CSV table of C-alpha atoms in Angstrom, one decimal:
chain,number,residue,atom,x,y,z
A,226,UNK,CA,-33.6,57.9,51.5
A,227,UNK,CA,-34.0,58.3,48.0
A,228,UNK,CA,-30.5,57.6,47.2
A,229,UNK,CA,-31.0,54.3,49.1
A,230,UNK,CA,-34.0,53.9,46.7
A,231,UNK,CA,-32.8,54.3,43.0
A,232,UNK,CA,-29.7,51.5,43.7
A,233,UNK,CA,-32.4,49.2,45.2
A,234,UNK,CA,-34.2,48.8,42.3
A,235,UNK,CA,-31.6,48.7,39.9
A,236,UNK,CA,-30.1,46.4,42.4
A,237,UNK,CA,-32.7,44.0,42.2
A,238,UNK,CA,-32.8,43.3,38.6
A,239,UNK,CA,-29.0,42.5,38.9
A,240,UNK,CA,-30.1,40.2,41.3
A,241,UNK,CA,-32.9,38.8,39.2
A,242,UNK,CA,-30.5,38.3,35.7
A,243,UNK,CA,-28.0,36.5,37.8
A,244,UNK,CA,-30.7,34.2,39.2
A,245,UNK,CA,-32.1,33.4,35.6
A,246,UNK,CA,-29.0,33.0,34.3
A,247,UNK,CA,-27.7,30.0,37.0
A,248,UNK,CA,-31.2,28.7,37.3
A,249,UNK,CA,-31.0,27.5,33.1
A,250,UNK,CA,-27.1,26.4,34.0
A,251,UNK,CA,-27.6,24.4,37.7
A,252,UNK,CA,-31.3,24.1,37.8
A,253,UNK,CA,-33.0,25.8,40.8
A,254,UNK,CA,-32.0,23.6,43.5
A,255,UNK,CA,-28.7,23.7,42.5
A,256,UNK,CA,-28.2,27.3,42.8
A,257,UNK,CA,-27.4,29.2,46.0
A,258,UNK,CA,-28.1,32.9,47.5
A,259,UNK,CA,-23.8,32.4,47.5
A,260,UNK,CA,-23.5,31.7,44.0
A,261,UNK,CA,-25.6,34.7,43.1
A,262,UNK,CA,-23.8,36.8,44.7
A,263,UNK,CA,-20.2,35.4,43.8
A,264,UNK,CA,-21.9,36.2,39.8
A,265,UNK,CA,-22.4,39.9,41.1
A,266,UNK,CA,-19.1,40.4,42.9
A,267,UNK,CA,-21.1,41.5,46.0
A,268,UNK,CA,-21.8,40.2,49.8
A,269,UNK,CA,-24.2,37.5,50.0
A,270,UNK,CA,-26.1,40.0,52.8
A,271,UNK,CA,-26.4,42.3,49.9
A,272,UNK,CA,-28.7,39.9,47.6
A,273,UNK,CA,-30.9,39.1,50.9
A,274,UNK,CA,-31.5,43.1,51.4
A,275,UNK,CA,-33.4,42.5,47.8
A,276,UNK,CA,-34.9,39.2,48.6
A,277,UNK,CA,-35.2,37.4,52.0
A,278,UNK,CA,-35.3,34.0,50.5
A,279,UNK,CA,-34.3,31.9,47.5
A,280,UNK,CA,-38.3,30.9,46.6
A,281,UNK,CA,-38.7,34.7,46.5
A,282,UNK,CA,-36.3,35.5,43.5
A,283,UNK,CA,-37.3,31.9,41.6
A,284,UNK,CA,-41.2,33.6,42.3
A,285,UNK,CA,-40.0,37.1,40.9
A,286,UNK,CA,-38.1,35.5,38.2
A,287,UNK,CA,-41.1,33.7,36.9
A,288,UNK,CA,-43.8,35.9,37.7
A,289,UNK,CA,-43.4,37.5,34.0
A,290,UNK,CA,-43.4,34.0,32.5
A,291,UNK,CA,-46.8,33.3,33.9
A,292,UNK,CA,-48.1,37.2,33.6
A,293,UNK,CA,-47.5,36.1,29.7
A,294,UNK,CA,-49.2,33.0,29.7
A,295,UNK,CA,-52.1,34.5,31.9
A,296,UNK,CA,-52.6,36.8,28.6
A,297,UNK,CA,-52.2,34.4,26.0
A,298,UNK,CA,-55.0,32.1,27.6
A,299,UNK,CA,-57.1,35.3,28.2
A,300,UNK,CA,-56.4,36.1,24.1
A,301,UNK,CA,-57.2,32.3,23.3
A,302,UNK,CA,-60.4,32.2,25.7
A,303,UNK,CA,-62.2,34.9,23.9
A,304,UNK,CA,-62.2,32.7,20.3
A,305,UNK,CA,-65.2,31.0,19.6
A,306,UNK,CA,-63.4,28.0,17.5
A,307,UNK,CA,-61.8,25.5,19.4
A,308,UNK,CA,-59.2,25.1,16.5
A,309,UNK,CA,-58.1,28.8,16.3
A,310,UNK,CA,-58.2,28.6,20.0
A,311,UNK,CA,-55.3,25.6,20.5
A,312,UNK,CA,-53.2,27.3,17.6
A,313,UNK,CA,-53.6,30.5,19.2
A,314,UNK,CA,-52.4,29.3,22.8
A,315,UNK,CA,-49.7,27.2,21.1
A,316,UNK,CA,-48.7,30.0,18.9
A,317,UNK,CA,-48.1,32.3,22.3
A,318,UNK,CA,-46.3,29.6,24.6
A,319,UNK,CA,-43.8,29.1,21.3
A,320,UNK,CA,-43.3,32.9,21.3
A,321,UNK,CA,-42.7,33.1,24.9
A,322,UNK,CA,-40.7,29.9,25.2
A,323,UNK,CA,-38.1,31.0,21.7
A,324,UNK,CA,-37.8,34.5,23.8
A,325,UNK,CA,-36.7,33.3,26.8
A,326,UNK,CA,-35.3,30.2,25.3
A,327,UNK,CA,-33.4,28.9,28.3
A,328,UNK,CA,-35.5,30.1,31.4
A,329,UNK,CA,-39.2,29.2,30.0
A,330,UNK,CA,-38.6,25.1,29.9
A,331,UNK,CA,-37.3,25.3,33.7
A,332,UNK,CA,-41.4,25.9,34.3
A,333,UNK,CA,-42.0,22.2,33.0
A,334,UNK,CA,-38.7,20.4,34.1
A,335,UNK,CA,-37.4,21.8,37.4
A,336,UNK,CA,-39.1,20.3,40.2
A,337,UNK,CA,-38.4,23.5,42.4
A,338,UNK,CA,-40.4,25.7,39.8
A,339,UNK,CA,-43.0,23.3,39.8
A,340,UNK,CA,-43.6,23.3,43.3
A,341,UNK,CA,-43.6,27.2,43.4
A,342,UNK,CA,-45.9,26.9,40.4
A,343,UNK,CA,-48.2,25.0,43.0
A,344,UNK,CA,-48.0,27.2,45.8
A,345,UNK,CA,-48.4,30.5,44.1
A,346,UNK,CA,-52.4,31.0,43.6
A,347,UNK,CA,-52.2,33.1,40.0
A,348,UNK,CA,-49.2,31.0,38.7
A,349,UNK,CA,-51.8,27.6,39.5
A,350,UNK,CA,-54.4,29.4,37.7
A,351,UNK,CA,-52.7,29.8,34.9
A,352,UNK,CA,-51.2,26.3,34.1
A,353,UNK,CA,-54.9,25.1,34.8
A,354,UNK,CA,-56.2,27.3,32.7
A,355,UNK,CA,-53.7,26.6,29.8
A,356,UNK,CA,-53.9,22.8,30.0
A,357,UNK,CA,-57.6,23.1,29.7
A,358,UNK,CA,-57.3,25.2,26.8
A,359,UNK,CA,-54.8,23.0,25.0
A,360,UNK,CA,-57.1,19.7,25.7
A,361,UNK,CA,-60.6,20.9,25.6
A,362,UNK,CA,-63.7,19.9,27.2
A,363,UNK,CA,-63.5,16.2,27.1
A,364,UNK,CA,-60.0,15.2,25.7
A,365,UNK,CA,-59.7,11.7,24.4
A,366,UNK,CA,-56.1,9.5,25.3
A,367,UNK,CA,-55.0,10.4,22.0
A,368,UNK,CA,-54.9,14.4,22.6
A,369,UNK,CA,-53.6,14.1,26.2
A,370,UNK,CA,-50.5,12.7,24.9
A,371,UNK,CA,-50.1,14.9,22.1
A,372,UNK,CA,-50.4,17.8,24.7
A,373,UNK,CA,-47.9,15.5,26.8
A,374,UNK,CA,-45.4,15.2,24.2
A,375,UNK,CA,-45.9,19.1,22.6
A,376,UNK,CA,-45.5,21.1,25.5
A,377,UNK,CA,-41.9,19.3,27.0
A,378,UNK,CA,-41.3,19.4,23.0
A,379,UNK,CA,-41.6,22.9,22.1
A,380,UNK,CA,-39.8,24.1,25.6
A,381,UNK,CA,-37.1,21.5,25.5
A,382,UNK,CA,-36.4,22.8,21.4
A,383,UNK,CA,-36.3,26.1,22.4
A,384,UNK,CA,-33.9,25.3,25.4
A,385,UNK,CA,-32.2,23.5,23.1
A,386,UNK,CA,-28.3,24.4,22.3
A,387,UNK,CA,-28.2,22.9,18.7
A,388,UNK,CA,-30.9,24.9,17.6
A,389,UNK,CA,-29.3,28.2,19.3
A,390,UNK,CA,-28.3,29.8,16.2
A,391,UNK,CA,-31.8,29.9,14.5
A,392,UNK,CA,-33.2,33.6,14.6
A,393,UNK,CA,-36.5,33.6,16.5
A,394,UNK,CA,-39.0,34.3,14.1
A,395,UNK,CA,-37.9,31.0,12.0
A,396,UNK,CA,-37.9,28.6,14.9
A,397,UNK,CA,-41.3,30.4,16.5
A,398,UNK,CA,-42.6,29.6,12.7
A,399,UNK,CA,-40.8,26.0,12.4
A,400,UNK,CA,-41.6,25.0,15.9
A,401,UNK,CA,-45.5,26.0,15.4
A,402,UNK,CA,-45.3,23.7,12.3
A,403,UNK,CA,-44.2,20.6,14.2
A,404,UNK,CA,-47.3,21.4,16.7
A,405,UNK,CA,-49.4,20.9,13.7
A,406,UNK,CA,-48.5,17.9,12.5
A,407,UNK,CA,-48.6,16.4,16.2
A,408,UNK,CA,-52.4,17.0,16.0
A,409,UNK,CA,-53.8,17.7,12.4
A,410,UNK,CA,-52.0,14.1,11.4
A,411,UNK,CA,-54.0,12.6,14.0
A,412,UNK,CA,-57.1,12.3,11.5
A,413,UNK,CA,-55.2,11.8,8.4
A,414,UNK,CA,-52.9,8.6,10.3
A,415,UNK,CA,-56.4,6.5,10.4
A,416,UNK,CA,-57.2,8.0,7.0
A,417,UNK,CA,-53.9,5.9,5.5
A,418,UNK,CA,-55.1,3.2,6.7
A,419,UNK,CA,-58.6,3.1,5.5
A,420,UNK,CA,-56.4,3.5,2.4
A,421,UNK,CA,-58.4,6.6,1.6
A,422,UNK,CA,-55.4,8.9,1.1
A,423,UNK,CA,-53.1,7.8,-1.8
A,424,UNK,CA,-49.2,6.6,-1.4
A,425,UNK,CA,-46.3,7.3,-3.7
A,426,UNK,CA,-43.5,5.4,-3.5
A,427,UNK,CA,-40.5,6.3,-4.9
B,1483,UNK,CA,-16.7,-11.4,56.1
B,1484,UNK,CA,-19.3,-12.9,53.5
B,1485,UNK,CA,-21.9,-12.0,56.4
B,1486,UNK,CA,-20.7,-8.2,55.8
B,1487,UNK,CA,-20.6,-8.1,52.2
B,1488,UNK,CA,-23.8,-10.0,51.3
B,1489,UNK,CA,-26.1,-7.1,53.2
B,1490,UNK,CA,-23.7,-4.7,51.4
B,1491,UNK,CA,-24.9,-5.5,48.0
B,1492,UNK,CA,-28.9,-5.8,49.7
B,1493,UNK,CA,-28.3,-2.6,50.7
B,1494,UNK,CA,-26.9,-0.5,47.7
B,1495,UNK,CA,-30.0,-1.4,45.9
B,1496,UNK,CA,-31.7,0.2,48.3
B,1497,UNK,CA,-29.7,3.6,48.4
B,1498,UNK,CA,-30.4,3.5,44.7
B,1499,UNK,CA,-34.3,2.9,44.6
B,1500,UNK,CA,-34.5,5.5,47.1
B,1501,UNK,CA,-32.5,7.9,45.6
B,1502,UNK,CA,-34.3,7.5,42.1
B,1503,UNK,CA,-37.4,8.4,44.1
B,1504,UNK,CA,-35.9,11.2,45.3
B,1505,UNK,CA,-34.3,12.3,42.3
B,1506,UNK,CA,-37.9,12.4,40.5
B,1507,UNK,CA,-39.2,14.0,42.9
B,1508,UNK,CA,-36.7,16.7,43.8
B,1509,UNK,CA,-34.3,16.5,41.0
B,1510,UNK,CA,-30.3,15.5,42.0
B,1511,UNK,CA,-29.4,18.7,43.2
B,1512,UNK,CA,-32.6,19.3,45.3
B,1513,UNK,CA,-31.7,15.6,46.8
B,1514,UNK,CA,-29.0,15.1,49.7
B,1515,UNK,CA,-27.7,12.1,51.4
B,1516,UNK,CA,-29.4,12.9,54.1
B,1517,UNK,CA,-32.8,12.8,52.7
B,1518,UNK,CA,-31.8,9.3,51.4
B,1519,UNK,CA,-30.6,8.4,54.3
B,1520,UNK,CA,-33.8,9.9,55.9
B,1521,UNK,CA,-35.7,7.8,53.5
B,1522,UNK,CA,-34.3,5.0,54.2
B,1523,UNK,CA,-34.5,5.3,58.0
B,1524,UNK,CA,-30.4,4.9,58.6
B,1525,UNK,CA,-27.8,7.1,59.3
B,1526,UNK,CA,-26.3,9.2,57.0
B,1527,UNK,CA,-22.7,7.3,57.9
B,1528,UNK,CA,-24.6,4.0,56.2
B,1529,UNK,CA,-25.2,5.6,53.0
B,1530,UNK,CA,-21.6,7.1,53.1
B,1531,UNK,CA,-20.4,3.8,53.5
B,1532,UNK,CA,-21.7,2.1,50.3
B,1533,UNK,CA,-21.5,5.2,48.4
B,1534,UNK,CA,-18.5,8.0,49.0
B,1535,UNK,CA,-20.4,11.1,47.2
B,1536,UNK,CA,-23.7,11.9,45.5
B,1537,UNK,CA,-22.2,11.5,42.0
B,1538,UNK,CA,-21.2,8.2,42.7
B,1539,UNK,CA,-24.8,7.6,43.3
B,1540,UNK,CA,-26.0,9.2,40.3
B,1541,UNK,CA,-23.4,7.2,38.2
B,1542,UNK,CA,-24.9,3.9,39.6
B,1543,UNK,CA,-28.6,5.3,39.3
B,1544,UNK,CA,-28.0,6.1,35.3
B,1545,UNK,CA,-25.3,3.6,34.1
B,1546,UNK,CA,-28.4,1.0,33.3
B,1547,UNK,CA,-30.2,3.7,31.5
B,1548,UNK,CA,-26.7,4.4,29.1
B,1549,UNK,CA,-26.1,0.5,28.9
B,1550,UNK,CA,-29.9,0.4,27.4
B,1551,UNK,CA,-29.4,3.7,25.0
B,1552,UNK,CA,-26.1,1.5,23.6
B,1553,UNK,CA,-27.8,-1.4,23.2
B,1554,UNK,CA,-30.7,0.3,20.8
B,1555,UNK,CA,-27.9,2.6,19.1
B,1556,UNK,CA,-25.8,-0.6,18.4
B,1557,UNK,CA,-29.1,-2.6,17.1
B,1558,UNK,CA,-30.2,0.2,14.4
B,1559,UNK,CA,-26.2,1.2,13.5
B,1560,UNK,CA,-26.3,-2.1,11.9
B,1561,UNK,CA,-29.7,-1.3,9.9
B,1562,UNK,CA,-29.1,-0.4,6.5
B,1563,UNK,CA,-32.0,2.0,5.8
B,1564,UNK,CA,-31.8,5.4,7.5
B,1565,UNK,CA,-35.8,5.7,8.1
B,1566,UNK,CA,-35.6,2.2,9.7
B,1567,UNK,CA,-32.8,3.0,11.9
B,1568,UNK,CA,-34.3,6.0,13.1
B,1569,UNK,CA,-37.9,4.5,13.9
B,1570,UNK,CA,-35.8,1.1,15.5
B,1571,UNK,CA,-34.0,4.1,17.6
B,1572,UNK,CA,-37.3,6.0,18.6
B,1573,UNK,CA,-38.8,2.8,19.6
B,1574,UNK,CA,-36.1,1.6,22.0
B,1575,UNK,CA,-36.0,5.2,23.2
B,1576,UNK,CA,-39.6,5.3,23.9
B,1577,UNK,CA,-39.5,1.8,25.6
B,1578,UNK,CA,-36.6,2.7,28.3
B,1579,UNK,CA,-38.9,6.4,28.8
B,1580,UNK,CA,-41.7,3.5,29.3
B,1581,UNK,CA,-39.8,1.6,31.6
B,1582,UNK,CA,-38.5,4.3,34.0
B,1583,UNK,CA,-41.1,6.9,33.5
B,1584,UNK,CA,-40.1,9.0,35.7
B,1585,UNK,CA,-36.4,9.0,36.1
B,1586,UNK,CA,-35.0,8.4,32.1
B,1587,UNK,CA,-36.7,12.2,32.2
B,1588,UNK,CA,-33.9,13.4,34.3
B,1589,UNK,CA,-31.1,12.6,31.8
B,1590,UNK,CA,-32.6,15.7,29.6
B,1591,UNK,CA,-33.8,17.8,31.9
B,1592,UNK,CA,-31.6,17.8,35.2
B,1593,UNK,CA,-28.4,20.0,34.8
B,1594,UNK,CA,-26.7,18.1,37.6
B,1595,UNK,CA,-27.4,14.3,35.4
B,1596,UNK,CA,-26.3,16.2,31.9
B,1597,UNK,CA,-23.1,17.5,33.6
B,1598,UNK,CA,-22.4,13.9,35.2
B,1599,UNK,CA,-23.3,12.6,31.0
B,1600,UNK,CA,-20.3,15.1,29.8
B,1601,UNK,CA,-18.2,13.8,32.6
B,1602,UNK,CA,-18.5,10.0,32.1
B,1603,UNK,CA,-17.0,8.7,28.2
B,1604,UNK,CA,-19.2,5.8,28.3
B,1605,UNK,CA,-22.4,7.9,29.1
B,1606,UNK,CA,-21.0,10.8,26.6
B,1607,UNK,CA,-20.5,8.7,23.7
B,1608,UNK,CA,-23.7,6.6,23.7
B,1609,UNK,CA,-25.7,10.2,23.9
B,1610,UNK,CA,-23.2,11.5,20.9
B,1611,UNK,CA,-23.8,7.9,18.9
B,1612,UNK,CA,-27.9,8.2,19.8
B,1613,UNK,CA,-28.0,12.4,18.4
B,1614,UNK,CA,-26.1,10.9,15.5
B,1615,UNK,CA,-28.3,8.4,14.4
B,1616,UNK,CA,-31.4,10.4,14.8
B,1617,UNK,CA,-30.2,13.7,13.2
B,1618,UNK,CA,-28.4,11.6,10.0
B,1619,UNK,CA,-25.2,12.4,7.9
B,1620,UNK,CA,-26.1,16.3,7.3
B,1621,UNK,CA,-29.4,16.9,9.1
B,1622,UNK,CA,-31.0,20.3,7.5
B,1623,UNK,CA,-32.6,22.8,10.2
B,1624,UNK,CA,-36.5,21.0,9.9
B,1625,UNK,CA,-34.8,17.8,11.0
B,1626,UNK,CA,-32.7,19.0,14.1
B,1627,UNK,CA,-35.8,21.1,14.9
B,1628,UNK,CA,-38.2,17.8,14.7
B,1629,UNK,CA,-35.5,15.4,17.0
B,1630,UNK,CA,-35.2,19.2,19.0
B,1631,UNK,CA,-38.9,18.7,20.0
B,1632,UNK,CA,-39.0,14.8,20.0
B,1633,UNK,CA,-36.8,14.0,22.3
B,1634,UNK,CA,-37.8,16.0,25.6
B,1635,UNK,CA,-41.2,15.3,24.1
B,1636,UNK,CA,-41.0,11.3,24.7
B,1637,UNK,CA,-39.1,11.7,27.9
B,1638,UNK,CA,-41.6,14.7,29.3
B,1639,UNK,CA,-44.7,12.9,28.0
B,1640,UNK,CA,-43.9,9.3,29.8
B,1641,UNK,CA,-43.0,11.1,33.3
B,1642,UNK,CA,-46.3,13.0,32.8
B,1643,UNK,CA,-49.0,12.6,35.5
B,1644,UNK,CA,-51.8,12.5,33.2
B,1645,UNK,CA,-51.1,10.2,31.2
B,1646,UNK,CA,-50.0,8.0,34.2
B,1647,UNK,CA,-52.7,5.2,33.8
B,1648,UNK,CA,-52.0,4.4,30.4
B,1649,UNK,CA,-50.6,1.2,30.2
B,1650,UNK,CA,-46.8,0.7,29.3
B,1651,UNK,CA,-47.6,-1.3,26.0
B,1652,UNK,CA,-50.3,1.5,24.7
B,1653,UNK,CA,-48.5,4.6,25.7
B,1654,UNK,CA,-45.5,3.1,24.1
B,1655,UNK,CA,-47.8,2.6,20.7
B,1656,UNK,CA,-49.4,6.0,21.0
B,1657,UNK,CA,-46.2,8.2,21.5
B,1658,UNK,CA,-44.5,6.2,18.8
B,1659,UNK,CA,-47.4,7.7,16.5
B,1660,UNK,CA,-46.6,11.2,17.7
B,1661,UNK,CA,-42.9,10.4,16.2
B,1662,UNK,CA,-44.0,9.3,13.1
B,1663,UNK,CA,-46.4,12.3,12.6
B,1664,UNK,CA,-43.6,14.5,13.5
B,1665,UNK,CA,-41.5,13.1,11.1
B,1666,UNK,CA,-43.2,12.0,8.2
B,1667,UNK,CA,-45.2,15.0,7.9
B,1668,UNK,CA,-42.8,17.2,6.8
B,1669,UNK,CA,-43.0,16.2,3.2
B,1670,UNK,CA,-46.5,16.0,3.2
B,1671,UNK,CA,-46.8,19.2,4.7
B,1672,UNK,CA,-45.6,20.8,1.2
B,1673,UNK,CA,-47.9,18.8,-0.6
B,1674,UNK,CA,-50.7,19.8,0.9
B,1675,UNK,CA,-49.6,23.4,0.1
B,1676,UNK,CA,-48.6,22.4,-3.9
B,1677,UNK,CA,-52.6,21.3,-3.7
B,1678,UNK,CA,-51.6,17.7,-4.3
B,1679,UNK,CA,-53.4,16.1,-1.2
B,1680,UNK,CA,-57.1,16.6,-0.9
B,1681,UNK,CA,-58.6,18.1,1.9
B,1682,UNK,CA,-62.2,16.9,2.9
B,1683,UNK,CA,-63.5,20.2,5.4
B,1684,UNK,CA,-66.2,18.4,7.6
């Protein structure tokens, strides 16, 4: 019995890397219980002894993503300012997006996470709770779409392959400067035109 | 003979409205022929019979999209100035995201539509010709890193629910702000830490 024990678990994260790694290449939908196991080099009976069903490894998969982001709205929630509090969450999503650069965006862009995202109570929680942190109380248009353009932004640059050389720590630091200028210019942009802010041109 | 091919035509529109649909909703690899079929209330042999195989479809689905994204490359390539060519290029990006809000999405973020882009020349070449024009000659990392974020941005922000009853004309206005701010505020951005821009705390 507890020889059958000690392989399970080990087994299951096998099972769980394998999944994350075909979800980022074929999307969720396009991966298979088969294809898993063909990336193992086992039966396919052997990934459902870990996991009866696909929407079981895409929840166990992403259950860390939104454990994370659970946190980071917790951390951001406590802050009085409602400044500190956006660059707070921002700063946290960035982190956990450039760490798990190819699996995080798949909770924005694949249909099949989104519908688990849905149908898992904590998982809804959290995305609630995050987009009402990023937009505030009563957001005008103008911050909706910056939060519509930043979030598919910062998850689609991590993600991205031409930026796959960059060590974390820049792009966490580069990528949190482009979230600034998506909101702090907001101001400033209506500033210009009032002509209140000086232009050079060279 | 005309009386079979004139429904023909009728009807591959309509196995490629549905299958957009269904591509939004459940991304390509999530979507079979039978759920078009399904959709459409016909048999599965129908569908087959306008369309071999699901790539076929997706070819058919995406070809006007690539046609539009050569169109705007070819209109800024002949631009002399690189910062108009870029903003001419963002615009006629945002405008096809406009357009198709929920399916020009899917050509970033569906691994079975960017696998189909590296398959077909045509589709390659206008994506190579668009990363080109945006990036520049020899882009440094704060460049790549802005068009990293901008471009899933614009697509992710137009299919985005919220922001779904903002009118095509005003979204269109207010996400090519976002660009500009993303862009333009890099320099500015040093400035503002050399002390040359005033800051007015409020």
């Amino acid at each position: 019995m507890a020889k059958a024990m000690a392989p399970r678990g080990f087994a299951r994260e096998r099972v769980l890397e394998a999944a994350q790694g075909l979800f980022a290449e074929h999307g969720v939908s396009g991966t298979s219980l088969q294809m898993i196991a063909d990336r193992l080099g086992v039966r396919k009976s052997a990934v459902y002894y870990q996991f009866p069903c696909k929407d079981d490894i895409v929840v166990a998969v992403f259950r860390p993503v939104f454990e994370d982001i659970t946190r980071v709205v917790a951390i951001a929630e406590a802050i009085g300012s409602r400044e500190v509090q956006r660059e707070a969450t921002i700063s946290g999503i960035i982190e956990l997006a450039v760490r798990h650069r190819r699996t995080t965006v798949l909770v924005h862009t694949d249909p099949a996470v989104v519908g688990i995202v849905e149908a898992i109570g904590d998982f809804r929680d959290a995305s609630r709770r995050l987009q009402t942190i990023l937009a505030g109380p009563e957001p005008d248009p103008s911050t909706l779409i910056a939060i519509a353009v930043l979030v598919p932004g910062l998850l689609g640059a991590a993600a991205d392959p031409t930026v796959s050389d960059i060590p974390n720590e820049e792009l966490h630091r580069m990528l949190l400067d482009c979230s600034r200028r998506l909101f702090a210019a907001q101001a400033p942009a209506d500033q210009e035109a009032d002509g209140s802010k000086t232009s050079t041109p060279t």
